[in-house]
Amino acid sequence: MASPTPLPKEPLTAKPSFGLGAEHLSAPVFVPKTPIGDASSPRSATPSLNPSIVNQIEHSPIPPPTAVNTPTPSTANMTPNWPTSGNQGGILSRQDNSMSFDDSMISMDPSQSSALDGSMYMHQPIRRPLDQHLYVSPLPHISNPPISHHPLHSFFISDDLRRTLQSKHDLTYLGTQSGSTPGLPTELGIYHSLRIIDNLNHIQLPPNNQNPPSKVYIHPAPVYKAVSSVDGNVYCLRRIEGYKLVNETAFNAIDTWRRMRHPNIVGLREAFTTKAFNDNSLILVYDYHPLSTTIWDEHLIPNPNLQPPPNPPPANQNQNQNQNPITGKGRTGLPIQERVLWSYITQIANALKAIHSSGLAARNLDPSKILITGKNRIRLNGCGVWDVLAFDATTHVGVFQQEDLVSFGKLIISLCCDFFQPGQHPALPLDHIQRNYSPDVKNLVMFLISKPSPLKSVDEAIKIMGPRILNELDAMQNYADTLESDLGAEMENGRVVRLLSKLGFINERAEFELDPRWSDTGDRYILKLFRDYVFHSVGVDGKPILDLSHVLTCLNKLDAGLDERIMLVSRDDQSCLVVSYREIKNCIEAAFNELRNAGNPHRVHR
Ligand SMILES: Nc1ncnc2c1ncn2[C@@H]1O[C@H](COP(=O)(O)OP(=O)(O)OP(=O)(O)O)[C@@H](O)[C@H]1O
């Protein structure tokens, strides 16, 4: 047990805190499971107890819960703040508040409504609070295995999602505190801590540290991650080296791009020129999507180690072999699955529709400029670069929009046919597509690569896609359901954290109100025993029991304030108490309120 450290009477520092205050622990999230007095709630496993050790608590003034086989302690030794019926009223009122009745039900008074049969009110079921001490298992539409088969980790978000989110967070903040990489400007306008982003294939910079020319922009066009000193967010900066501004109107389109917010387009924030790199560079600032790859990296990058399979399986077969050893992804040598292909097509068409409707053109439908930011989740990247880099006031935007459609068609061909080369006649690839994919793919490609005409637009392309779009809608909605379910699991855990925080504030607290034993006496002693009951159980062999389900069950029952009783045994086995979760919950509330009323709302550093 940690030795108590005297608590200073005055806070040592009175710095304002911008973190969460104690009030955040008091969020009213719970209603009791059972109505008051319902004794039917299940009992948790109670540690077996030698009756000889069941004695009255002697060493500290303890409020009077039900003692097992023990004489009732003398009231003189008890702290008076043991929950009374008045205290329980607090619970009842919370319970009342939490029961939300439909207004229309309240107004349905049979005596005032001739249209309604009064007898139905006789049978109106009494609404009872929900079993909120229990974790809610995922609903059947999310997960089919029976509840008994749910592993423990289904209490939390899935491991895959947790890993992905964790990696994204790590990557986002990696290096944001350590300044720019040597050789890069310390500051670039409002941006600092510049770091180059590689797609692992460019991880080796040339010996003279020159960036290689971009496959798309011809100029070297490195990408950096940087932190904005205005909002503290991380952004992605695309630098076009050797850019000379000749016409200021070249930046006109940037304003329209900046206003565009679309789920399939990487948001452009601003564009400017700079000499900070000791040259003339154009900088375009985009939203940062950590852990993203590109369609090029994921599907098209040549893989020298790849041995094509002797008999290529059909497009709808799973792909999980021959992945690129550098990225762990990359061209697999297998045709892209049609389901994934339609997902990409739908999202690109969606982006193009938004772009063309805004009077712009993408001009950038290259596989290396389409980011994959999640599972089959894509976003057009690099929007606006060509509008500035190859500013052309004489060509109508409709021409560029027609080019977008042709580039879209070629992109689909590249994804379906690994042998396709730009400039190659489409007859062979189309034949390949016809044999390996449904006719809709070929029809769409033929429409997209056909000659420009006033009738050729992204709207017409969307019509050809027709019902395929609904598949994408299904997939998105299923995914949203799964995420919502994961969110629900984390919400349950948030409640437990709040409770644990309160217990942490109270248990083993050093001197409070000049009483060095404050946290070991009165209500607080029960909390100490409860903490031992939850976390410090030992088996019959004396070995610690680390049972997360026991912890979660106890804490959730506590949060719900059940009437179920448990037996708390002192560490020296000399005394025990039988108390209900409701009573323990009252102890926590009382002790925590005592601390909160006396305490400084701001954090005290010791
Ligand atoms: N907005 C962004 N957020 C996060 N990562 C990005 C963003 N834009 C690009 N990237 C990452 O930067 C890597 C490099 O992008 P880039 O467009 O330079 O690809 P590239 O294959 O190197 O193309 P190029 O030949 O044109 O340089 C991409 O693989 C992608 O993972």
XYZ file of C-alpha atoms and ligand atoms in Angstrom:
637
model
C 0.000 0.000 0.000
C 1.432 3.377 -0.872
C 2.379 5.467 2.101
C 0.253 8.555 2.339
C 1.785 11.842 1.347
C 0.516 14.802 3.271
C -1.824 16.888 1.216
C -0.961 20.581 1.291
C -3.670 22.738 2.707
C -3.414 25.093 -0.225
C -2.859 23.913 -3.754
C 0.754 24.270 -4.680
C -0.100 25.642 -8.034
C -3.216 27.370 -9.072
C -2.672 27.143 -12.774
C -5.855 27.057 -14.747
C -6.373 23.642 -16.207
C -7.724 23.115 -19.667
C -8.270 19.410 -19.141
C -11.359 17.607 -17.984
C -12.598 18.692 -14.598
C -14.156 16.651 -11.860
C -17.588 17.555 -13.160
C -16.983 15.310 -16.149
C -16.960 12.332 -13.841
C -20.466 13.049 -12.781
C -22.167 12.519 -16.086
C -25.510 10.923 -15.251
C -25.271 7.861 -17.367
C -26.926 5.223 -15.355
C -30.189 3.914 -14.152
C -30.377 0.940 -11.831
C -31.175 -2.349 -13.393
C -33.871 -3.449 -11.025
C -36.584 -1.524 -9.275
C -35.743 -0.614 -5.722
C -36.141 -3.580 -3.457
C -36.042 -6.181 -6.173
C -34.045 -8.996 -4.681
C -34.052 -11.132 -7.735
C -30.874 -9.777 -9.235
C -28.231 -12.395 -9.791
C -25.477 -12.735 -7.267
C -21.905 -12.579 -8.265
C -19.500 -15.187 -7.071
C -18.745 -14.327 -3.476
C -15.428 -15.348 -2.038
C -15.763 -18.258 0.340
C -15.310 -17.171 3.887
C -14.304 -18.947 7.026
C -17.073 -18.167 9.536
C -14.481 -17.797 12.234
C -13.168 -14.673 10.605
C -16.528 -13.043 10.338
C -16.222 -10.499 13.047
C -17.269 -7.041 13.682
C -15.096 -4.417 12.144
C -13.123 -2.969 14.949
C -10.314 -0.958 13.614
C -12.191 1.857 12.029
C -15.504 3.545 12.281
C -17.626 1.888 9.663
C -21.140 2.666 8.682
C -23.646 -0.069 9.333
C -24.123 -2.286 6.328
C -25.457 -5.750 6.947
C -22.846 -7.725 8.842
C -22.683 -11.458 8.406
C -23.018 -13.387 11.637
C -21.766 -10.417 13.484
C -23.241 -8.288 16.146
C -24.317 -4.921 14.929
C -21.537 -2.430 15.541
C -22.135 0.168 18.158
C -23.569 3.281 16.638
C -21.114 5.344 18.614
C -18.352 4.029 16.400
C -20.062 4.719 13.176
C -19.851 7.553 10.840
C -23.238 9.128 10.470
C -23.117 9.474 6.708
C -24.124 5.958 5.900
C -26.778 6.039 3.222
C -30.189 6.594 4.637
C -33.497 6.510 2.937
C -32.868 10.146 2.221
C -29.714 9.257 0.361
C -31.530 6.627 -1.547
C -33.879 9.304 -2.612
C -30.968 10.612 -4.623
C -30.850 7.409 -6.532
C -34.552 7.374 -6.982
C -34.606 10.830 -8.404
C -31.850 9.915 -10.841
C -33.844 6.883 -11.741
C -36.886 9.025 -12.301
C -34.992 11.444 -14.452
C -33.623 8.713 -16.570
C -37.024 7.285 -17.368
C -38.097 9.165 -20.385
C -41.807 8.914 -20.989
C -43.362 9.873 -24.185
C -45.374 13.050 -23.670
C -48.262 11.550 -25.521
C -48.399 8.749 -22.978
C -48.541 11.180 -20.123
C -51.454 13.010 -21.649
C -53.340 9.809 -22.217
C -55.612 10.015 -19.230
C -58.474 7.568 -19.732
C -60.820 9.741 -17.764
C -60.309 12.522 -20.259
C -60.289 10.514 -23.424
C -63.554 9.112 -24.518
C -62.034 7.638 -27.627
C -59.764 5.335 -25.698
C -60.723 2.319 -23.679
C -59.695 2.906 -20.068
C -59.064 -0.794 -19.536
C -55.990 -0.641 -21.700
C -54.330 1.492 -19.046
C -54.936 -1.234 -16.520
C -52.684 -3.466 -18.557
C -50.174 -0.831 -19.449
C -46.863 -2.501 -18.709
C -44.805 -0.684 -16.127
C -41.706 0.703 -17.750
C -38.681 -0.425 -15.926
C -35.153 0.770 -16.213
C -32.948 -1.226 -18.496
C -30.302 -3.721 -17.462
C -27.595 -1.178 -17.838
C -25.081 -2.999 -15.712
C -24.718 -5.474 -18.521
C -22.633 -5.032 -21.613
C -24.857 -5.015 -24.615
C -23.655 -7.582 -27.073
C -23.607 -6.632 -30.738
C -27.038 -6.856 -32.303
C -27.742 -9.780 -34.638
C -27.452 -7.679 -37.771
C -23.871 -6.874 -36.772
C -22.757 -10.221 -35.494
C -24.346 -13.627 -35.827
C -22.538 -15.880 -33.309
C -24.568 -16.622 -30.180
C -23.862 -14.391 -27.214
C -22.108 -17.183 -25.356
C -19.536 -17.357 -28.141
C -18.525 -13.738 -27.932
C -14.931 -13.546 -26.860
C -13.950 -11.124 -24.157
C -12.480 -8.676 -26.612
C -15.917 -8.136 -28.123
C -16.464 -5.856 -25.124
C -14.159 -3.467 -26.952
C -13.754 -2.308 -30.519
C -12.316 -4.929 -32.841
C -8.595 -5.547 -32.745
C -8.234 -4.647 -36.405
C -9.932 -1.312 -36.011
C -8.018 -0.542 -32.835
C -4.724 -1.367 -34.542
C -5.581 0.779 -37.551
C -6.682 3.750 -35.472
C -3.647 3.441 -33.235
C -1.306 3.332 -36.241
C -3.041 6.346 -37.757
C -2.671 8.308 -34.532
C 0.960 7.290 -34.182
C 1.730 8.259 -37.750
C -0.087 11.561 -37.480
C 1.888 12.713 -34.469
C 5.174 11.041 -35.355
C 7.820 13.747 -35.399
C 5.429 16.627 -34.866
C 7.331 17.716 -31.774
C 10.844 17.328 -33.085
C 10.993 20.046 -35.725
C 11.654 19.669 -39.428
C 13.850 16.971 -40.870
C 17.395 18.349 -41.401
C 17.659 19.921 -44.841
C 14.048 21.085 -44.860
C 12.947 24.595 -43.827
C 12.194 24.944 -40.109
C 9.144 26.964 -40.990
C 7.136 27.331 -44.138
C 4.583 30.089 -43.654
C 2.376 28.847 -40.836
C 3.685 25.268 -41.166
C 6.499 23.699 -39.195
C 7.954 20.263 -38.427
C 8.170 19.274 -42.086
C 8.800 15.605 -42.834
C 8.845 13.966 -46.215
C 6.188 11.310 -46.825
C 7.367 8.309 -48.752
C 5.365 5.553 -50.270
C 8.110 3.126 -49.209
C 9.193 2.774 -52.791
C 10.903 6.153 -52.680
C 12.373 5.669 -49.271
C 15.889 5.878 -50.697
C 16.507 9.432 -51.801
C 19.194 9.788 -54.475
C 22.730 10.340 -53.107
C 22.702 14.061 -53.882
C 19.393 14.329 -52.041
C 17.588 15.466 -55.175
C 13.968 14.457 -55.378
C 13.209 12.331 -58.446
C 10.841 13.788 -61.048
C 7.217 12.904 -60.491
C 5.677 10.304 -62.781
C 2.773 12.676 -63.266
C 3.920 16.261 -62.783
C 7.294 15.895 -64.561
C 8.853 18.284 -62.009
C 10.002 16.700 -58.741
C 6.889 16.817 -56.532
C 7.685 15.570 -53.025
C 4.998 15.333 -50.368
C 5.559 16.516 -46.793
C 3.711 16.168 -43.560
C 3.682 19.410 -41.555
C 1.969 20.935 -38.553
C 0.014 24.157 -38.776
C 0.867 26.625 -36.048
C -2.584 28.176 -36.473
C -4.766 25.194 -35.585
C -2.174 22.592 -34.532
C -3.456 20.134 -37.138
C -1.283 17.999 -39.357
C -1.466 18.690 -43.094
C 0.007 17.256 -46.230
C 2.058 19.666 -48.354
C 2.691 18.905 -52.016
C 5.679 20.832 -53.332
C 6.201 21.293 -57.037
C 9.839 22.145 -57.468
C 11.022 24.681 -60.022
C 7.655 26.353 -60.504
C 7.679 29.905 -61.794
C 4.501 31.901 -61.431
C 3.759 33.714 -64.677
C 0.095 34.571 -64.290
C -1.629 35.291 -60.975
C -4.989 34.199 -62.385
C -3.528 30.693 -62.352
C -4.615 30.594 -58.718
C -8.252 31.412 -59.492
C -9.395 27.808 -59.473
C -7.828 27.237 -56.058
C -10.630 29.100 -54.330
C -13.226 26.768 -55.825
C -11.174 23.724 -54.866
C -10.830 25.055 -51.326
C -14.581 25.287 -50.959
C -15.087 21.729 -52.136
C -15.603 19.233 -49.326
C -16.306 15.752 -50.606
C -15.795 12.281 -49.115
C -13.961 11.097 -52.225
C -11.680 14.089 -52.681
C -8.647 14.998 -50.596
C -9.490 18.502 -49.385
C -7.280 21.330 -50.649
C -6.691 24.021 -48.016
C -4.483 26.576 -49.716
C -1.788 27.103 -52.326
C 1.169 29.485 -52.384
C 4.619 29.901 -53.823
C 7.779 29.975 -51.744
C 11.536 30.350 -51.937
C 12.037 28.619 -48.557
C 13.587 25.600 -50.294
C 16.102 27.863 -52.062
C 14.230 27.537 -55.312
C 10.870 28.595 -56.684
C 8.383 26.081 -55.387
C 4.628 25.816 -55.561
C 3.061 24.481 -52.370
C -0.431 23.021 -52.186
C -1.726 22.155 -48.746
C -4.054 19.170 -48.461
C -5.799 17.281 -45.695
C -3.544 14.639 -44.250
C -4.723 11.025 -44.389
C -2.341 8.908 -42.336
C -1.539 5.377 -43.407
C -2.908 5.929 -46.870
C -1.568 4.253 -49.974
C -2.480 4.781 -53.601
C -4.177 2.692 -56.255
C -0.787 2.534 -57.919
C 0.898 1.165 -54.798
C -1.921 -1.200 -54.007
C -2.725 -2.669 -57.400
C -0.417 -1.579 -60.171
C 3.144 -1.211 -58.991
C 5.308 -3.689 -60.892
C 6.362 -6.485 -58.621
C 9.610 -8.016 -59.823
C 9.237 -10.974 -57.480
C 5.861 -11.865 -58.815
C 5.458 -15.141 -60.611
C 2.154 -15.025 -62.486
C -0.062 -17.922 -61.464
C -0.209 -20.634 -64.126
C -4.014 -20.511 -64.383
C -5.264 -17.103 -63.334
C -8.378 -17.584 -61.201
C -11.516 -15.626 -61.991
C -11.931 -12.035 -60.883
C -14.239 -12.838 -58.015
C -11.761 -15.076 -56.184
C -10.065 -13.845 -53.019
C -6.619 -12.351 -53.430
C -4.208 -12.911 -50.636
C -0.997 -14.139 -52.105
C 1.969 -12.797 -54.050
C 1.747 -9.433 -52.412
C 4.363 -6.793 -52.920
C 7.201 -7.500 -50.496
C 7.923 -3.779 -50.087
C 4.505 -2.485 -49.220
C 2.903 -5.729 -48.168
C 0.371 -4.894 -50.833
C 0.767 -4.070 -54.488
C 0.060 -6.012 -57.614
C -0.858 -9.543 -56.783
C -0.828 -10.914 -60.281
C -4.510 -11.687 -59.897
C -7.231 -9.664 -61.551
C -8.825 -7.071 -59.330
C -12.026 -8.394 -57.823
C -15.078 -7.062 -59.596
C -16.652 -6.050 -56.291
C -13.638 -3.877 -55.445
C -13.514 -2.533 -58.982
C -17.136 -1.331 -58.805
C -16.489 0.201 -55.433
C -13.634 2.242 -56.895
C -15.661 3.122 -59.990
C -18.583 4.330 -57.895
C -16.412 6.497 -55.685
C -14.470 8.012 -58.577
C -17.682 8.747 -60.451
C -19.045 10.355 -57.300
C -15.984 12.588 -57.035
C -16.069 13.477 -60.721
C -19.738 14.377 -60.496
C -18.957 16.854 -57.690
C -15.943 18.282 -59.508
C -17.653 18.714 -62.868
C -20.752 20.182 -61.207
C -18.520 22.847 -59.678
C -17.214 23.852 -63.086
C -13.828 22.208 -62.538
C -11.996 19.226 -63.946
C -9.882 16.704 -62.047
C -7.119 16.543 -64.698
C -5.312 14.201 -62.375
C -6.869 10.730 -62.659
C -3.614 8.906 -62.342
C -3.443 5.754 -60.180
C -0.657 7.323 -58.111
C -2.908 10.286 -57.366
C -5.835 8.306 -56.036
C -5.391 7.713 -52.332
C -6.709 4.653 -50.561
C -7.439 5.958 -47.083
C -9.286 2.953 -45.659
C -10.605 -0.404 -46.737
C -11.690 0.184 -50.349
C -12.079 3.848 -49.462
C -10.614 6.150 -52.053
C -10.102 9.870 -52.512
C -8.832 11.822 -55.511
C -5.573 13.486 -54.555
C -3.598 16.359 -56.017
C -6.654 18.295 -57.137
C -5.830 21.777 -58.355
C -2.177 21.058 -59.181
C -2.673 21.104 -62.932
C -4.912 24.173 -62.764
C -1.930 26.138 -61.492
C 0.932 24.208 -63.050
C -0.511 24.144 -66.554
C -2.750 27.165 -66.374
C -4.592 27.531 -69.635
C -7.181 30.285 -69.852
C -7.924 29.568 -73.498
C -9.189 26.009 -73.189
C -12.771 25.521 -72.052
C -13.145 23.431 -68.889
C -15.504 21.103 -70.800
C -12.501 19.847 -72.750
C -10.705 18.912 -69.569
C -13.863 17.271 -68.248
C -14.036 15.095 -71.377
C -10.401 14.194 -70.784
C -11.313 13.202 -67.251
C -13.804 10.676 -68.614
C -11.223 9.183 -70.967
C -8.666 8.994 -68.113
C -11.343 7.316 -65.997
C -11.874 4.675 -68.707
C -8.129 4.095 -69.030
C -7.803 3.755 -65.269
C -10.441 1.001 -65.276
C -8.617 -0.762 -68.091
C -5.313 -0.572 -66.172
C -6.960 -2.064 -63.114
C -8.454 -4.941 -65.114
C -5.525 -5.667 -67.457
C -2.022 -5.699 -66.043
C -0.559 -5.742 -69.564
C -2.211 -2.487 -70.588
C 0.194 0.275 -71.609
C -0.815 3.901 -72.117
C -1.247 4.489 -75.828
C -2.033 0.856 -76.535
C -5.040 0.140 -78.766
C -7.970 -0.794 -76.517
C -9.193 -3.778 -78.572
C -7.100 -6.339 -76.689
C -7.816 -5.001 -73.203
C -11.533 -4.789 -73.984
C -11.509 -8.403 -75.081
C -9.785 -9.318 -71.821
C -12.372 -7.380 -69.821
C -15.199 -9.062 -71.687
C -13.872 -12.474 -70.776
C -13.137 -11.751 -67.130
C -15.737 -9.239 -65.993
C -19.416 -8.639 -66.343
C -20.638 -6.876 -69.519
C -21.351 -3.697 -67.550
C -17.634 -3.091 -67.069
C -16.953 -3.254 -70.766
C -19.962 -1.077 -71.594
C -18.818 1.554 -69.143
C -15.236 1.517 -70.398
C -16.365 1.794 -74.017
C -18.543 4.751 -73.129
C -15.744 6.474 -71.215
C -13.050 6.098 -73.861
C -15.344 6.944 -76.761
C -14.968 10.204 -78.660
C -16.024 13.376 -76.835
C -19.588 14.449 -77.461
C -22.086 16.760 -75.793
C -23.953 13.632 -74.634
C -20.911 12.213 -72.968
C -20.869 13.251 -69.354
C -20.299 11.798 -65.937
C -24.087 11.751 -65.458
C -24.431 9.374 -68.398
C -21.641 7.221 -66.990
C -23.510 7.031 -63.697
C -26.620 5.873 -65.537
C -24.647 2.991 -67.042
C -23.394 2.038 -63.586
C -27.007 1.949 -62.380
C -27.690 -0.679 -59.711
C -23.968 -1.196 -59.021
C -24.112 2.007 -57.050
C -26.624 0.406 -54.723
C -24.094 -2.323 -53.868
C -21.717 0.374 -52.742
C -24.477 1.965 -50.709
C -25.132 -1.406 -49.032
C -21.469 -1.869 -48.218
C -21.149 1.619 -46.789
C -24.224 1.217 -44.627
C -23.111 -2.166 -43.323
C -19.772 -0.654 -42.459
C -21.472 2.257 -40.714
C -23.525 -0.251 -38.675
C -20.375 -2.079 -37.644
C -18.648 1.129 -36.643
C -21.691 2.230 -34.665
C -21.627 -1.055 -32.813
C -17.918 -0.576 -32.047
C -18.705 2.905 -30.830
C -21.321 1.459 -28.493
C -18.723 -0.868 -26.975
C -16.393 2.021 -26.291
C -19.216 4.007 -24.737
C -19.622 1.249 -22.132
C -15.927 1.424 -21.411
C -16.131 5.175 -20.954
C -18.520 4.639 -18.061
C -16.122 2.250 -16.414
C -13.242 4.690 -16.786
C -15.264 7.418 -15.072
C -15.995 5.085 -12.198
C -12.394 3.965 -11.913
C -11.276 7.599 -11.912
C -13.533 8.329 -8.973
C -12.259 5.296 -7.094
C -8.708 6.370 -7.888
C -9.339 9.826 -6.432
C -10.635 8.302 -3.215
C -8.643 5.120 -2.568
C -5.314 5.492 -0.782
C -5.694 9.262 -0.787
C -3.164 10.915 1.394
C -4.259 13.275 4.125
C -7.525 15.050 3.555
C -9.073 17.583 5.911
C -6.152 17.058 8.289
C -7.123 13.417 8.678
C -4.310 11.185 7.419
C -6.631 8.181 7.614
C -9.449 9.798 5.685
C -9.357 7.310 2.849
C -9.232 4.369 5.248
C -12.173 5.241 7.424
C -15.927 5.631 7.184
C -17.454 5.159 3.770
C -14.016 5.155 2.269
C -13.040 1.968 4.089
C -15.790 0.140 2.254
C -14.395 1.441 -1.020
C -10.985 0.188 -0.070
C -12.385 -3.288 0.611
C -14.349 -3.083 -2.610
C -11.195 -2.218 -4.530
C -9.549 -5.320 -3.049
C -12.607 -7.388 -3.923
C -12.485 -6.257 -7.522
C -8.768 -6.193 -8.224
C -6.904 -8.123 -5.574
C -8.714 -11.454 -5.469
C -6.565 -14.497 -4.911
C -7.347 -18.117 -5.611
C -7.341 -20.895 -3.046
C -3.669 -21.419 -3.845
C -2.988 -17.800 -2.918
C -2.141 -16.814 -6.475
C -3.554 -13.572 -7.878
C -6.655 -13.879 -10.033
C -6.497 -11.568 -13.032
C -10.021 -11.890 -14.326
C -11.057 -8.973 -16.515
C -14.644 -10.202 -16.740
C -14.904 -10.137 -12.940
C -13.623 -6.557 -12.933
C -16.000 -5.419 -15.660
C -18.963 -7.225 -14.119
C -18.343 -5.682 -10.696
C -17.789 -2.180 -12.030
C -20.855 -2.263 -14.219
C -23.014 -3.539 -11.371
C -21.567 -0.797 -9.216
C -22.296 1.831 -11.804
C -25.848 0.539 -12.065
C -26.166 0.542 -8.256
C -27.722 -2.900 -8.032
C -29.296 -4.205 -4.856
C -27.233 -7.344 -5.213
C -25.053 -7.845 -2.151
C -21.444 -8.889 -1.982
C -19.197 -9.803 0.884
C -16.148 -7.647 1.440
C -13.385 -9.093 3.571
C -10.609 -7.120 5.203
C -7.059 -7.911 4.262
C -6.295 -9.513 7.598
C -9.410 -11.686 7.279
C -10.559 -10.376 10.629
C -13.697 -8.657 9.505
C -16.187 -8.644 6.732
C -19.120 -6.648 5.483
C -22.066 -7.566 3.339
C -23.044 -4.593 1.270
C -25.017 -3.989 -1.857
C -23.636 -2.342 -4.950
C -26.145 0.426 -4.342
C -24.604 1.134 -0.951
C -21.095 1.092 -2.368
C -22.199 3.443 -5.086
C -23.567 5.816 -2.460
C -20.226 5.649 -0.647
C -18.422 6.642 -3.833
C -20.770 9.508 -4.502
C -20.487 10.779 -0.929
C -16.702 10.543 -0.785
C -16.261 11.999 -4.233
C -18.609 14.887 -3.516
C -16.711 15.550 -0.318
C -13.499 15.800 -2.306
C -15.088 17.844 -5.021
C -16.660 20.337 -2.670
C -13.426 20.823 -0.810
C -11.047 20.518 -3.719
C -9.560 22.884 -6.197
C -11.190 22.238 -9.546
C -7.822 22.721 -11.165
C -5.142 20.131 -11.231
C -2.674 20.241 -8.376
C 0.855 19.204 -9.261
C 2.816 17.490 -6.570
N -2.940 13.881 -48.505
C -2.143 12.874 -48.167
N -2.197 12.368 -46.921
C -1.396 11.370 -46.563
N -0.520 10.779 -47.358
C -0.421 11.226 -48.615
C -1.220 12.303 -49.080
N -0.905 12.524 -50.362
C 0.037 11.631 -50.688
N 0.344 10.853 -49.644
C 1.315 9.773 -49.554
O 2.478 10.206 -50.169
C 2.962 9.187 -50.996
C 3.634 9.848 -52.166
O 2.651 10.493 -52.955
P 2.956 10.892 -54.446
O 1.727 11.466 -55.023
O 4.184 11.722 -54.514
O 3.184 9.467 -55.061
P 4.331 8.997 -55.994
O 4.012 7.578 -56.375
O 5.631 9.239 -55.355
O 4.064 9.897 -57.230
P 5.027 10.874 -58.045
O 5.754 9.989 -58.995
O 4.078 11.800 -58.667
O 5.940 11.542 -57.045
C 1.737 8.369 -51.378
O 2.060 7.037 -51.500
C 0.791 8.554 -50.276
O 0.868 7.418 -49.442
